[in-house]
Short mmCIF file of C-alpha atoms in Angstrom, two decimals:
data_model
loop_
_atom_site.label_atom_id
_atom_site.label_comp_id
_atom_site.label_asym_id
_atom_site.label_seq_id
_atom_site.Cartn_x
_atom_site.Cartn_y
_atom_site.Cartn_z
CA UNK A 1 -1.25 11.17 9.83
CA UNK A 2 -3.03 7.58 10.35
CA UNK A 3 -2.29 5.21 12.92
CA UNK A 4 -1.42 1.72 12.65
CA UNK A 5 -5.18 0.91 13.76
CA UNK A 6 -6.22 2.47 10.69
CA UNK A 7 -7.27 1.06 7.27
CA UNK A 8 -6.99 3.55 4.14
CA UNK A 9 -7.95 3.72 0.49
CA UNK A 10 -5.27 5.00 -1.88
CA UNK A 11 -7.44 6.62 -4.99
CA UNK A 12 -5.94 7.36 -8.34
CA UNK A 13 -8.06 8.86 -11.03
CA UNK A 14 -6.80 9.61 -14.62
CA UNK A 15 -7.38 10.21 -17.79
CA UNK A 16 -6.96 7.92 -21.06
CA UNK A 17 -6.58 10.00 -23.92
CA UNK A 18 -6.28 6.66 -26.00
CA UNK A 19 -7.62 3.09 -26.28
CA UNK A 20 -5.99 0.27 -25.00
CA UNK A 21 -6.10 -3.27 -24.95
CA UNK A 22 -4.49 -4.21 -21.93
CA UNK A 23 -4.00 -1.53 -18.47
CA UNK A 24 -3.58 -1.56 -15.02
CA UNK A 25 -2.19 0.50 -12.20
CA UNK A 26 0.56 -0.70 -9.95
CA UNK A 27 1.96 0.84 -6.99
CA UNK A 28 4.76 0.69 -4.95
CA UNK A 29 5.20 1.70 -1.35
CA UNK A 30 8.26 2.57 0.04
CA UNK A 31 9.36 3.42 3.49
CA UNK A 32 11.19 6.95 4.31
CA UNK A 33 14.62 4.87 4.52
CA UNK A 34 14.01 3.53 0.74
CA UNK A 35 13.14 -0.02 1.84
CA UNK A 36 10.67 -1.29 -0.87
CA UNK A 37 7.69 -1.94 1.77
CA UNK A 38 5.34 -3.74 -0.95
CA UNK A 39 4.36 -3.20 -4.71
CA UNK A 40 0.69 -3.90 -5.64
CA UNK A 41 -1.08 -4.16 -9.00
CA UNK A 42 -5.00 -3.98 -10.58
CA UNK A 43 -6.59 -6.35 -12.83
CA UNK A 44 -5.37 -5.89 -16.15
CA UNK A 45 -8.54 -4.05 -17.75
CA UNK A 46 -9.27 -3.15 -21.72
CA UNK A 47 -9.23 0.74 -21.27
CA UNK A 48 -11.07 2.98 -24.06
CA UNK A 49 -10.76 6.91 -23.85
CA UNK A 50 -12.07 8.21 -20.45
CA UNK A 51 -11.51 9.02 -16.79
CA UNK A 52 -10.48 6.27 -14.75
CA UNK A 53 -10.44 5.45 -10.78
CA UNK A 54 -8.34 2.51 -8.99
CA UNK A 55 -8.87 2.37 -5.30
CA UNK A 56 -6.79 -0.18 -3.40
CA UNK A 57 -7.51 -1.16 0.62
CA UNK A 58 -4.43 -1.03 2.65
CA UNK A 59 -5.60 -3.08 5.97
CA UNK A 60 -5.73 -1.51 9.32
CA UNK A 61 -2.57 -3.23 11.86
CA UNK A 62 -0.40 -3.79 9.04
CA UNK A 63 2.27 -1.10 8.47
CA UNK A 64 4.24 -0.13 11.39
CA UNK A 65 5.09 3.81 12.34
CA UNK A 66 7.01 5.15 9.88
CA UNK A 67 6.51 7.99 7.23
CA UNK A 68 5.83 6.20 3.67
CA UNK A 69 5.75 7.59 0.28
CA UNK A 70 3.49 6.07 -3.07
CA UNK A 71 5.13 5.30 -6.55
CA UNK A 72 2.19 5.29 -8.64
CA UNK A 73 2.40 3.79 -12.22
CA UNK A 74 0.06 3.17 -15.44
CA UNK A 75 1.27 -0.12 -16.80
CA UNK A 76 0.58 -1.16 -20.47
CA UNK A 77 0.45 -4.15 -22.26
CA UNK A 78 1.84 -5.78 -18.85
CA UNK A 79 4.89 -4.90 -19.33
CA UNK A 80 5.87 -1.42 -19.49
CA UNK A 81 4.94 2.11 -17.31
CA UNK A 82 3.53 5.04 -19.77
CA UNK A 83 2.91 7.31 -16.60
CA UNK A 84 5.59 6.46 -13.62
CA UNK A 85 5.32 9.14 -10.62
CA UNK A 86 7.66 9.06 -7.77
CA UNK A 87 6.60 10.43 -4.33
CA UNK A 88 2.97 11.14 -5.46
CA UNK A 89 1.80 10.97 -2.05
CA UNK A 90 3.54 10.78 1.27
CA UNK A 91 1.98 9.76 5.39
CA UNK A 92 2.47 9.02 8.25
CA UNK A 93 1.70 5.93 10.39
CA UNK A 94 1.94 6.33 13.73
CA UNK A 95 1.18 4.32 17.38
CA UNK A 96 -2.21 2.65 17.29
CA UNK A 97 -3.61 1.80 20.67
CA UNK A 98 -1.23 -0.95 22.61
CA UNK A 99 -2.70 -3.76 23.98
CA UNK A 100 0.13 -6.67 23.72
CA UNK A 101 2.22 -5.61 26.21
CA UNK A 102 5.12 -3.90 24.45
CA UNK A 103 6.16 -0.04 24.71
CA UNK A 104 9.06 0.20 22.91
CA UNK A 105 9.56 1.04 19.10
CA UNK A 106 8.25 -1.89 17.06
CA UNK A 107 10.95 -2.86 14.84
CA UNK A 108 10.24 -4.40 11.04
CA UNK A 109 8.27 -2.41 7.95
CA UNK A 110 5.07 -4.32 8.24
CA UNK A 111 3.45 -4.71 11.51
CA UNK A 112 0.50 -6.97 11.43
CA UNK A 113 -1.94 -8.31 14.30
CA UNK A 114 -1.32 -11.96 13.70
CA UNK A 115 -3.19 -14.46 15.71
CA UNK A 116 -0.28 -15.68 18.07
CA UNK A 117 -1.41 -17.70 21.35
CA UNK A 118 0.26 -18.49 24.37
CA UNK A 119 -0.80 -21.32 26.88
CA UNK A 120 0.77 -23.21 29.18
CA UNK A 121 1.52 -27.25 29.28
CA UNK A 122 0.53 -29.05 31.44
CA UNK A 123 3.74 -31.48 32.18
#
């Protein structure tokens, strides 16, 4: 369980058992109610036989509370998945600490801290 004040590393290590001249990793997060949250991709890299690691930042105030799960895929050639893996990895994202104001539940997929300012005019 993470809250939405937390930022996170999603890690994905494999093995090539081959050479190749163009691979990357892509992966797509979805949200427990199969809304398509965001897919993300790697460089495209020239991968020869070994053990591989991708690591990809998700930001801290950015997904609201919800339970997510990871497709994680090994894309070659740019255009086709050799290894596709649904549900791979599945969390939670819960309440952060509140300082805007609002108690209720936050409605959208994403929830990011935004710079939004309010001042009053002068007439």
């Amino acid at each position: 369980i993470l809250t939405t004040d937390d930022s996170f590393d999603i890690e994905f290590l494999f093995y090539s058992k081959e050479d190749f001249n163009e691979l990357n990793l892509s992966f797509v997060l979805w949200s427990i109610t199969g809304e398509c949250v965001f897919n993300v991709a790697s460089e495209v890299m020239k991968a020869e036989k070994g053990l591989y690691k991708g690591v990809c930042r998700v930001p801290s105030n950015l997904l609201n509370n919800n339970i997510y799960s990871i497709e994680m895929m090994v894309i070659k050639d740019r255009s086709y998945a050799i290894f596709k893996q649904k549900d791979i990895l599945t969390f939670e994202i819960v309440d952060g600490k509140r300082v805007k104001g609002w108690y209720g539940k936050w409605v959208g997929v994403v929830r990011p801290s935004l710079n939004f300012e309010l001042d009053r005019v002068n007439e």
